Short mmCIF file of C-alpha atoms in Angstrom, two decimals:
data_model
loop_
_atom_site.label_atom_id
_atom_site.label_comp_id
_atom_site.label_asym_id
_atom_site.label_seq_id
_atom_site.Cartn_x
_atom_site.Cartn_y
_atom_site.Cartn_z
CA MET F 252 6.57 25.18 1.00
CA ASP F 253 7.82 28.70 0.22
CA ALA F 254 9.97 29.53 -2.77
CA THR F 255 13.11 30.27 -0.75
CA ALA F 256 13.13 26.87 0.95
CA LYS F 257 12.39 25.07 -2.30
CA LEU F 258 15.08 26.93 -4.24
CA LYS F 259 17.58 26.41 -1.44
CA ASP F 260 17.18 22.64 -1.75
CA LEU F 261 17.46 22.67 -5.54
CA ALA F 262 20.77 21.08 -6.49
CA VAL F 263 22.51 22.84 -9.37
CA SER F 264 25.83 21.46 -10.59
CA ASP F 265 28.62 23.41 -12.28
CA THR F 266 27.50 21.97 -15.60
CA GLY F 267 23.91 23.16 -15.22
CA PHE F 268 22.41 19.83 -14.20
CA VAL F 269 19.47 20.66 -11.94
CA PHE F 270 17.93 18.16 -9.51
CA ASP F 271 14.69 18.77 -7.64
CA PRO F 272 14.90 16.53 -4.55
CA TYR F 273 11.16 16.83 -3.89
CA SER F 274 9.96 15.50 -7.24
CA GLY F 275 13.03 13.56 -8.35
CA SER F 276 12.94 15.49 -11.62
CA THR F 277 16.10 16.59 -13.38
CA PHE F 278 16.69 19.45 -15.82
CA SER F 279 19.46 21.05 -17.81
CA ALA F 280 20.07 24.77 -17.51
CA ASN F 281 22.32 26.83 -19.74
CA GLU F 282 24.72 29.43 -18.38
CA ALA F 283 22.04 32.13 -18.28
CA GLY F 284 19.64 29.80 -16.49
CA MET F 285 22.29 28.91 -13.95
CA LYS F 286 22.95 32.60 -13.31
CA ILE F 287 19.23 33.22 -12.78
CA LEU F 288 18.94 30.26 -10.42
CA GLU F 289 21.94 31.54 -8.50
CA GLY F 290 20.22 34.93 -8.12
CA LEU F 291 16.92 33.34 -7.07
CA LYS F 292 18.68 31.18 -4.48
CA GLN F 293 20.28 34.34 -3.08
CA GLY F 294 16.84 35.96 -2.87
CA LEU F 295 17.69 38.76 -5.34
CA SER F 296 14.94 40.96 -6.79
CA ARG F 297 13.99 41.04 -10.47
CA ALA F 298 16.06 44.20 -11.07
CA GLU F 299 19.03 42.74 -9.23
CA ILE F 300 18.98 39.57 -11.30
CA VAL F 301 18.69 41.57 -14.53
CA PHE F 302 21.65 43.66 -13.40
CA ALA F 303 23.65 40.49 -12.58
CA LEU F 304 22.88 39.11 -16.06
CA GLU F 305 23.91 42.41 -17.68
CA GLU F 306 27.18 42.41 -15.80
CA HIS F 307 27.97 38.76 -16.40
CA PHE F 308 27.08 38.51 -20.07
CA GLU F 309 27.85 42.14 -20.97
CA VAL F 310 24.50 42.62 -22.67
CA ARG F 311 21.80 45.29 -22.33
CA GLY F 312 18.19 45.66 -23.33
CA ASP F 313 14.60 44.75 -22.51
CA ASP F 314 15.08 41.20 -23.77
CA LEU F 315 16.89 40.30 -20.57
CA ALA F 316 13.92 41.08 -18.35
CA ARG F 317 11.60 39.25 -20.73
CA ASP F 318 13.89 36.21 -20.79
CA LEU F 319 14.00 36.26 -17.01
CA ASP F 320 10.20 36.28 -16.77
CA GLU F 321 10.02 33.41 -19.24
CA PHE F 322 12.50 31.41 -17.20
CA VAL F 323 10.49 32.00 -14.03
CA LEU F 324 7.41 30.79 -15.90
CA LEU F 325 9.33 27.61 -16.74
CA LEU F 326 10.25 27.18 -13.09
CA ARG F 327 6.59 27.55 -12.11
CA ARG F 328 5.45 25.13 -14.78
CA ASN F 329 7.92 22.53 -13.53
CA GLN F 330 6.94 23.18 -9.91
CA LEU F 331 10.43 24.28 -8.98
CA VAL F 332 8.83 27.32 -7.37
CA PRO F 333 5.27 27.66 -6.03
CA ALA F 334 2.50 28.39 -8.55
CA ASP F 335 2.02 31.92 -7.18
CA PHE F 336 5.71 32.82 -7.23
CA SER F 337 6.72 36.02 -9.00
CA LEU F 338 9.76 38.26 -8.82
CA SER F 339 9.37 41.57 -7.11
CA MET C 87 29.35 -11.09 19.28
CA GLU C 88 26.26 -12.01 17.28
CA ARG C 89 26.34 -15.34 15.47
CA PRO C 90 25.83 -15.46 11.67
CA LEU C 91 22.18 -16.02 10.76
CA THR C 92 20.68 -18.32 8.19
CA VAL C 93 17.91 -16.39 6.46
CA ALA C 94 15.29 -17.84 4.10
CA VAL C 95 13.86 -15.46 1.50
CA THR C 96 11.02 -16.11 -0.97
CA GLY C 97 10.11 -14.37 -4.23
CA LEU C 98 13.02 -15.41 -6.45
CA ASN C 99 11.01 -14.83 -9.63
CA ALA C 100 13.18 -11.99 -10.93
CA THR C 101 11.39 -11.69 -14.27
CA ASP C 102 10.26 -8.56 -16.16
CA ASN C 103 7.66 -8.25 -13.40
CA PRO C 104 10.07 -9.16 -10.63
CA GLY C 105 9.38 -10.57 -7.23
CA PRO C 106 11.18 -8.78 -4.39
CA GLY C 107 13.33 -11.72 -3.24
CA VAL C 108 16.51 -11.03 -5.20
CA SER C 109 16.36 -7.35 -4.25
CA VAL C 110 15.97 -8.27 -0.58
CA ILE C 111 18.85 -10.77 -0.74
CA ARG C 112 21.13 -8.27 -2.46
CA SER C 113 20.33 -5.77 0.30
CA LEU C 114 21.35 -8.29 2.95
CA ARG C 115 24.54 -9.15 1.09
CA LEU C 116 25.35 -5.44 0.81
CA HIS C 117 25.26 -4.86 4.56
CA PRO C 118 28.78 -4.98 6.02
CA ASP C 119 27.55 -6.73 9.18
CA PHE C 120 25.70 -9.51 7.41
CA ASP C 121 27.83 -12.63 7.21
CA GLY C 122 25.07 -15.20 7.35
CA ARG C 123 23.72 -17.71 4.85
CA ILE C 124 20.84 -17.20 2.45
CA VAL C 125 18.33 -19.91 1.71
CA GLY C 126 16.23 -19.15 -1.34
CA LEU C 127 12.65 -20.42 -1.33
CA ALA C 128 11.28 -20.74 -4.86
CA TYR C 129 8.01 -21.86 -6.42
CA ASP C 130 9.27 -22.64 -9.90
CA THR C 131 12.38 -24.46 -11.06
CA LEU C 132 13.18 -21.62 -13.44
CA ASP C 133 12.87 -18.78 -10.94
CA PRO C 134 15.96 -16.77 -11.92
CA GLY C 135 17.07 -16.16 -8.33
CA ILE C 136 17.74 -19.89 -7.90
CA TYR C 137 20.69 -19.61 -10.27
CA ALA C 138 22.18 -16.48 -8.73
CA ARG C 139 24.73 -18.63 -6.95
CA ASP C 140 26.71 -15.65 -5.71
CA LEU C 141 23.65 -14.48 -3.80
CA VAL C 142 21.92 -17.63 -2.62
CA ASP C 143 23.61 -20.45 -0.71
CA ASP C 144 20.88 -23.08 -0.75
CA VAL C 145 17.60 -23.25 -2.61
CA PHE C 146 14.41 -25.18 -1.90
CA ILE C 147 11.25 -25.43 -3.92
CA ILE C 148 8.26 -24.75 -1.69
CA PRO C 149 4.59 -25.57 -2.32
CA TYR C 150 2.34 -22.94 -3.87
CA PRO C 151 0.11 -21.07 -1.39
CA SER C 152 -2.93 -22.80 -2.89
CA GLN C 153 -1.67 -26.05 -1.33
CA GLY C 154 -2.27 -24.60 2.11
CA PRO C 155 -0.22 -24.01 5.27
CA ALA C 156 0.14 -27.71 6.12
CA ALA C 157 2.20 -28.39 2.98
CA LEU C 158 4.33 -25.32 3.67
CA GLU C 159 4.82 -26.41 7.28
CA ALA C 160 6.11 -29.81 6.22
CA ARG C 161 8.50 -28.19 3.79
CA LEU C 162 9.81 -25.67 6.33
CA ARG C 163 10.43 -28.46 8.85
CA HIS C 164 12.40 -30.32 6.19
CA ILE C 165 14.44 -27.22 5.31
CA LYS C 166 15.17 -26.49 8.97
CA GLU C 167 16.46 -30.02 9.37
CA ARG C 168 18.51 -29.92 6.18
CA VAL C 169 20.29 -26.57 6.43
CA GLY C 170 19.10 -24.88 9.62
CA LEU C 171 17.03 -21.70 9.63
CA ASP C 172 17.10 -18.67 11.92
CA VAL C 173 14.82 -16.26 10.07
CA VAL C 174 12.25 -16.53 7.32
CA LEU C 175 11.38 -13.48 5.24
CA PRO C 176 8.42 -13.98 2.87
CA THR C 177 8.14 -11.33 0.15
CA LEU C 178 4.98 -12.19 -1.82
CA ASP C 179 1.41 -11.08 -1.06
CA SER C 180 -0.16 -14.41 -1.93
CA GLU C 181 1.95 -16.43 0.52
CA LEU C 182 1.72 -14.11 3.54
CA ALA C 183 -1.45 -15.58 5.00
CA SER C 184 0.18 -19.03 5.13
CA PHE C 185 3.34 -17.75 6.78
CA ILE C 186 1.32 -15.78 9.33
CA ALA C 187 -0.77 -18.88 10.08
CA LEU C 188 2.47 -20.80 10.65
CA GLU C 189 3.96 -18.34 13.14
CA PRO C 190 3.42 -20.70 16.09
CA VAL C 191 5.18 -23.45 14.14
CA LEU C 192 8.04 -21.12 13.27
CA GLU C 193 8.32 -20.22 16.92
CA GLU C 194 8.43 -23.88 17.87
CA LEU C 195 11.18 -24.41 15.29
CA ASP C 196 13.02 -21.37 16.68
CA VAL C 197 12.74 -19.59 13.34
CA GLY C 198 12.19 -15.85 13.64
CA SER C 199 9.81 -13.84 11.47
CA PHE C 200 8.57 -10.28 11.47
CA LEU C 201 5.14 -10.30 9.90
CA PRO C 202 1.90 -8.37 10.22
CA THR C 203 -1.07 -10.03 11.87
CA HIS C 204 -3.99 -11.42 9.86
CA LYS C 205 -6.03 -8.45 11.05
CA GLN C 206 -3.43 -5.89 9.95
CA LEU C 207 -3.14 -7.67 6.61
CA ASP C 208 -6.88 -7.52 6.15
CA LEU C 209 -7.34 -3.88 7.17
CA ARG C 210 -4.84 -2.54 4.63
CA SER C 211 -6.14 -4.80 1.84
CA LYS C 212 -7.59 -3.24 -1.29
CA VAL C 213 -11.00 -4.44 -0.14
CA HIS C 214 -10.86 -2.41 3.07
CA LEU C 215 -8.50 0.42 2.10
CA SER C 216 -11.27 3.03 1.74
CA THR C 217 -12.66 2.30 5.20
CA PHE C 218 -9.19 2.31 6.68
CA GLY C 219 -8.38 5.64 5.01
CA GLU C 220 -11.49 7.25 6.45
CA SER C 221 -10.69 6.08 9.98
CA ALA C 222 -7.02 7.09 9.75
CA GLY C 223 -7.69 10.46 8.12
CA ILE C 224 -5.83 9.48 4.94
CA LYS C 225 -7.32 10.31 1.53
CA VAL C 226 -8.11 7.20 -0.49
CA PRO C 227 -9.69 7.34 -3.98
CA PRO C 228 -13.32 6.16 -4.00
CA SER C 229 -13.47 2.42 -4.54
CA LYS C 230 -15.96 -0.39 -4.70
CA VAL C 231 -15.61 -4.12 -4.24
CA VAL C 232 -17.37 -6.11 -6.95
CA SER C 233 -17.90 -9.83 -7.13
CA SER C 234 -20.12 -10.11 -10.17
CA VAL C 235 -19.70 -8.79 -13.69
CA GLU C 236 -23.29 -7.45 -13.54
CA ASP C 237 -22.13 -4.94 -10.91
CA LEU C 238 -19.97 -3.26 -13.56
CA TYR C 239 -22.99 -2.14 -15.59
CA ARG C 240 -24.04 0.26 -12.83
CA ILE C 241 -20.68 0.96 -11.23
CA HIS C 242 -20.39 4.36 -12.95
CA GLU C 243 -23.15 5.60 -10.62
CA GLU C 244 -20.66 5.27 -7.75
CA VAL C 245 -17.22 5.48 -9.36
CA ALA C 246 -16.84 7.58 -12.50
CA TYR C 247 -14.86 6.49 -15.55
CA PRO C 248 -11.96 6.15 -16.03
CA PHE C 249 -11.17 3.82 -13.14
CA PHE C 250 -8.90 0.95 -12.27
CA ILE C 251 -9.89 -2.68 -12.12
CA LYS C 252 -7.65 -4.33 -9.54
CA GLY C 253 -7.06 -7.89 -8.45
CA VAL C 254 -7.09 -8.79 -4.80
CA TYR C 255 -3.32 -9.39 -4.84
CA TYR C 256 -1.85 -7.93 -8.00
CA GLY C 257 -2.69 -6.14 -11.20
CA ALA C 258 -4.34 -2.84 -12.10
CA THR C 259 -5.94 -2.04 -15.44
CA LEU C 260 -7.18 1.43 -16.31
CA VAL C 261 -10.54 1.21 -18.10
CA ARG C 262 -12.59 3.89 -19.87
CA SER C 263 -15.77 2.07 -20.79
CA VAL C 264 -17.96 -0.76 -19.61
CA ASP C 265 -16.59 -3.02 -22.36
CA GLU C 266 -13.04 -2.44 -21.17
CA ALA C 267 -14.15 -2.93 -17.58
CA VAL C 268 -15.80 -6.29 -18.31
CA ARG C 269 -12.76 -7.51 -20.19
CA ALA C 270 -10.40 -6.44 -17.37
CA PHE C 271 -12.75 -7.99 -14.78
CA HIS C 272 -12.58 -11.42 -16.43
CA GLY C 273 -8.81 -11.15 -16.78
CA VAL C 274 -8.36 -10.38 -13.11
CA VAL C 275 -10.77 -13.08 -11.94
CA ALA C 276 -9.05 -15.70 -14.10
CA ARG C 277 -5.70 -14.81 -12.58
CA TRP C 278 -6.43 -13.89 -8.96
CA GLY C 279 -10.02 -14.88 -8.28
CA TYR C 280 -12.66 -12.84 -6.48
CA PRO C 281 -13.27 -10.16 -5.35
CA VAL C 282 -12.33 -7.47 -7.83
CA ILE C 283 -11.74 -3.90 -6.74
CA VAL C 284 -12.83 -0.86 -8.71
CA GLN C 285 -10.81 2.20 -7.75
CA ALA C 286 -11.25 5.75 -9.07
CA PHE C 287 -8.45 7.16 -11.19
CA VAL C 288 -6.62 10.12 -9.70
CA GLN C 289 -4.51 12.31 -11.96
CA GLY C 290 -1.04 13.01 -10.67
CA ASP C 291 2.42 11.62 -10.03
CA GLU C 292 2.74 8.15 -8.55
CA LEU C 293 5.13 8.01 -5.62
CA ASP C 294 6.06 4.91 -3.64
CA VAL C 295 7.52 4.37 -0.21
CA VAL C 296 9.28 1.31 1.13
CA ALA C 297 8.91 1.21 4.89
CA VAL C 298 9.12 -1.00 7.95
CA GLY C 299 6.85 -0.75 10.96
CA ASP C 300 8.03 -1.96 14.36
CA GLY C 301 4.68 -3.50 15.31
CA GLU C 302 4.15 -1.01 18.12
CA GLY C 303 3.13 1.97 16.03
CA GLY C 304 6.66 3.16 15.28
CA LEU C 305 8.40 3.57 11.96
CA VAL C 306 11.76 1.80 11.69
CA GLY C 307 12.55 3.57 8.43
CA ALA C 308 11.01 4.78 5.18
CA LEU C 309 12.33 5.74 1.78
CA PRO C 310 10.17 7.56 -0.79
CA MET C 311 10.86 6.98 -4.46
CA LYS C 312 9.60 8.31 -7.77
CA LYS C 313 9.64 6.02 -10.78
CA THR C 314 11.58 7.59 -13.64
CA PHE C 315 11.12 4.80 -16.18
CA ILE C 316 8.05 2.59 -16.38
CA THR C 317 7.69 -0.60 -18.43
CA ASP C 318 4.67 -1.47 -20.54
CA LYS C 319 3.52 -3.54 -17.56
CA GLY C 320 3.55 -0.41 -15.45
CA LYS C 321 6.54 -1.56 -13.41
CA GLY C 322 9.25 0.84 -12.37
CA TRP C 323 12.44 0.03 -14.27
CA ALA C 324 14.27 3.04 -12.84
CA GLY C 325 13.56 5.30 -9.91
CA ILE C 326 15.05 7.95 -7.69
CA ALA C 327 15.00 8.54 -3.94
CA ILE C 328 13.22 11.82 -3.23
CA LYS C 329 12.88 14.17 -0.30
CA ASP C 330 9.25 14.15 0.77
CA PRO C 331 8.71 14.69 4.50
CA GLU C 332 4.93 14.88 4.03
CA LEU C 333 4.85 11.45 2.38
CA ILE C 334 6.97 10.00 5.16
CA GLU C 335 4.48 11.46 7.64
CA LEU C 336 1.63 9.79 5.74
CA THR C 337 3.53 6.51 5.95
CA ARG C 338 4.09 7.09 9.64
CA SER C 339 0.33 7.65 10.07
CA PHE C 340 -0.43 4.38 8.32
CA VAL C 341 2.09 2.45 10.43
CA ALA C 342 0.80 4.06 13.63
CA ALA C 343 -2.88 3.52 12.79
CA LEU C 344 -2.40 -0.22 12.29
CA ASN C 345 0.62 -0.84 14.54
CA TRP C 346 2.01 -2.28 11.34
CA ARG C 347 4.61 -4.98 11.87
CA GLY C 348 7.10 -5.69 9.13
CA PRO C 349 7.84 -4.33 5.68
CA CYS C 350 5.37 -2.60 3.39
CA GLU C 351 5.15 -0.52 0.25
CA VAL C 352 2.91 2.53 0.35
CA GLU C 353 1.71 3.73 -3.05
CA VAL C 354 0.26 7.21 -3.44
CA ILE C 355 -0.73 9.66 -6.13
CA LYS C 356 0.32 13.25 -5.56
CA ASP C 357 -2.14 15.48 -7.41
CA ALA C 358 -1.51 18.89 -8.98
CA ASP C 359 -2.53 20.60 -5.73
CA GLY C 360 0.06 18.62 -3.80
CA ALA C 361 -2.51 16.41 -2.04
CA TYR C 362 -1.67 12.74 -1.46
CA HIS C 363 -4.10 9.94 -2.28
CA LEU C 364 -3.27 6.51 -0.90
CA ILE C 365 -3.96 4.00 -3.67
CA GLU C 366 -2.45 0.83 -2.24
CA VAL C 367 -0.42 -0.65 0.60
CA ASN C 368 1.48 -3.80 -0.25
CA PRO C 369 2.24 -5.89 2.84
CA ARG C 370 5.79 -6.76 1.87
CA PHE C 371 8.99 -5.37 0.42
CA PRO C 372 8.72 -4.07 -3.16
CA ALA C 373 10.99 -5.30 -5.96
CA TRP C 374 12.94 -2.02 -5.80
CA THR C 375 13.88 -2.51 -2.13
CA TYR C 376 17.58 -2.58 -2.97
CA LEU C 377 17.36 1.19 -3.43
CA SER C 378 16.82 1.55 0.32
CA ALA C 379 20.08 -0.27 0.99
CA GLY C 380 21.86 1.73 -1.70
CA ALA C 381 20.57 5.00 -0.29
CA GLY C 382 21.76 4.21 3.21
CA ILE C 383 18.84 2.68 5.09
CA ASN C 384 19.04 -1.06 4.71
CA LEU C 385 15.49 -2.04 5.57
CA PRO C 386 15.78 -5.78 4.78
CA TYR C 387 18.71 -6.05 7.17
CA ALA C 388 16.63 -4.25 9.82
CA VAL C 389 13.79 -6.74 9.35
CA VAL C 390 16.15 -9.70 9.66
CA ARG C 391 17.47 -8.29 12.94
CA LEU C 392 13.95 -7.65 14.25
CA ALA C 393 12.90 -11.17 13.25
CA ALA C 394 15.90 -12.55 15.11
CA GLY C 395 14.95 -10.56 18.21
CA LEU C 396 17.90 -8.19 17.84
CA PRO C 397 17.64 -4.44 18.50
CA VAL C 398 17.25 -1.95 15.66
CA GLU C 399 17.47 1.82 15.86
CA PRO C 400 15.04 3.88 13.73
CA MET C 401 16.68 5.06 10.52
CA HIS C 402 15.96 8.54 9.21
CA ASP C 403 18.79 9.63 6.96
CA TYR C 404 19.03 8.46 3.40
CA GLU C 405 20.72 9.83 0.32
CA VAL C 406 18.23 11.86 -1.71
CA GLY C 407 18.90 11.50 -5.44
CA LYS C 408 20.22 7.94 -5.23
CA MET C 409 18.80 6.06 -8.19
CA PHE C 410 18.16 2.51 -9.26
CA VAL C 411 18.24 1.45 -12.90
CA ARG C 412 17.19 -2.14 -13.40
CA ILE C 413 18.99 -4.45 -15.81
CA SER C 414 18.14 -7.69 -17.59
CA LEU C 415 20.99 -10.10 -17.97
CA ASP C 416 21.49 -13.70 -18.91
CA GLN C 417 22.76 -15.87 -16.10
CA ILE C 418 24.68 -18.97 -17.04
CA ALA C 419 23.35 -21.97 -15.15
CA ASP C 420 24.62 -25.53 -14.92
CA LEU C 421 22.38 -28.33 -16.07
CA ALA C 422 23.33 -30.20 -12.89
CA ASP C 423 21.83 -27.37 -10.80
CA PHE C 424 18.65 -27.37 -12.85
CA GLN C 425 18.51 -31.15 -12.51
CA ALA C 426 18.91 -30.94 -8.72
CA VAL C 427 16.12 -28.39 -8.42
CA THR C 428 13.84 -30.30 -10.78
CA THR C 429 14.32 -33.78 -9.37
CA HIS C 430 15.05 -33.13 -5.70
CA GLY C 431 13.43 -29.74 -5.24
CA GLU C 432 16.59 -28.45 -3.65
CA LEU C 433 20.02 -27.16 -4.55
CA LEU C 434 22.61 -27.10 -1.81
CA SER C 435 25.96 -25.41 -1.79
CA GLN C 436 28.92 -27.31 -0.40
CA ARG C 437 28.77 -26.70 3.34
CA GLY C 438 31.63 -24.55 4.52
CA GLU C 439 32.66 -23.88 0.92
CA ASP C 440 32.38 -20.15 1.41
#
């Protein structure tokens, strides 16, 4: 299954409760995580998600991109995206 | 208008390793169109389901499967005469052979059932699962049937450690050495007799499906579930309905390959690569069957209708994310009820009371 389909089916509540209907697993995401998931569900690129985070949280710097990559690694590790998924 | 049915259900042993009966009965009670009576069939006077008086109308003690079909036949004839019976729904592996053998008798008594055949039962058994998997194109972990403890000393040449030692009906113990294997072997034989099945361990997530086959190769409905809390006996104490079209297709393949008739539980391991390995098919409803009713596909009610010769449409849509969380509670029972079950082997409700 491709990343878009998988992410589309991921249920994310307003409080950051995340449910993967394929594995039955549940997770908690903070506000930044929810924003990233929102961007991924919309199919945004890495730069676009970083920009969205900058705008939303009014922060700048390289840390944002690094945090984003770390979050994607977490998604891969928990099989919420395919093992070969990476942001362009 | 369809008349209310009287349905007999077995497996009232709702202990910490529960039989499926109470779950099946609760499913029937949950269905808005079910207004029939429930007759509980129990093996032990302290089976908890006997005392669930809000669920079960009448209760009868029935003979253990080891007493043979003739004893069961006599008891079923008595029950039919006492309270009437339209459908019987056995829920335990060890009793199925007797109920299947009695199908002609049930027919004569005008009692409906919806059971697999002896052949179907045999082909999906742990003893023949590997062969079946090969013929149906379904991956099954390597396994070996052993009937002597001596076999275990060379079993590693065919099935590598760690592996499971399984009883013919129930039980699975993971073993990592020959000493553990021998110990588990004796435990299984003492409880369930021969043969014993050695099955390779596959790393991954265990997923289970409750399903019903229509007996003509079609799937009436299926609900996949992942256990989210497991007891020290390895039983699911909580679980969640998941979306897994591939697993439903595997279940469909199993049902089609055997023309499976009746309920079943398909147990698989999904490995890290996403491949499914069929580890077991239980020929009856699992103890977590109530989840199917809660998630919108009431499979026990479908089986009752099929057993009564009533039409059933295939059910596809269920609520993904619906969960079950089991609970232990203390029922209050009357001594008079216990006395009735102990001395007469039956506990009847007042006719027409409800």
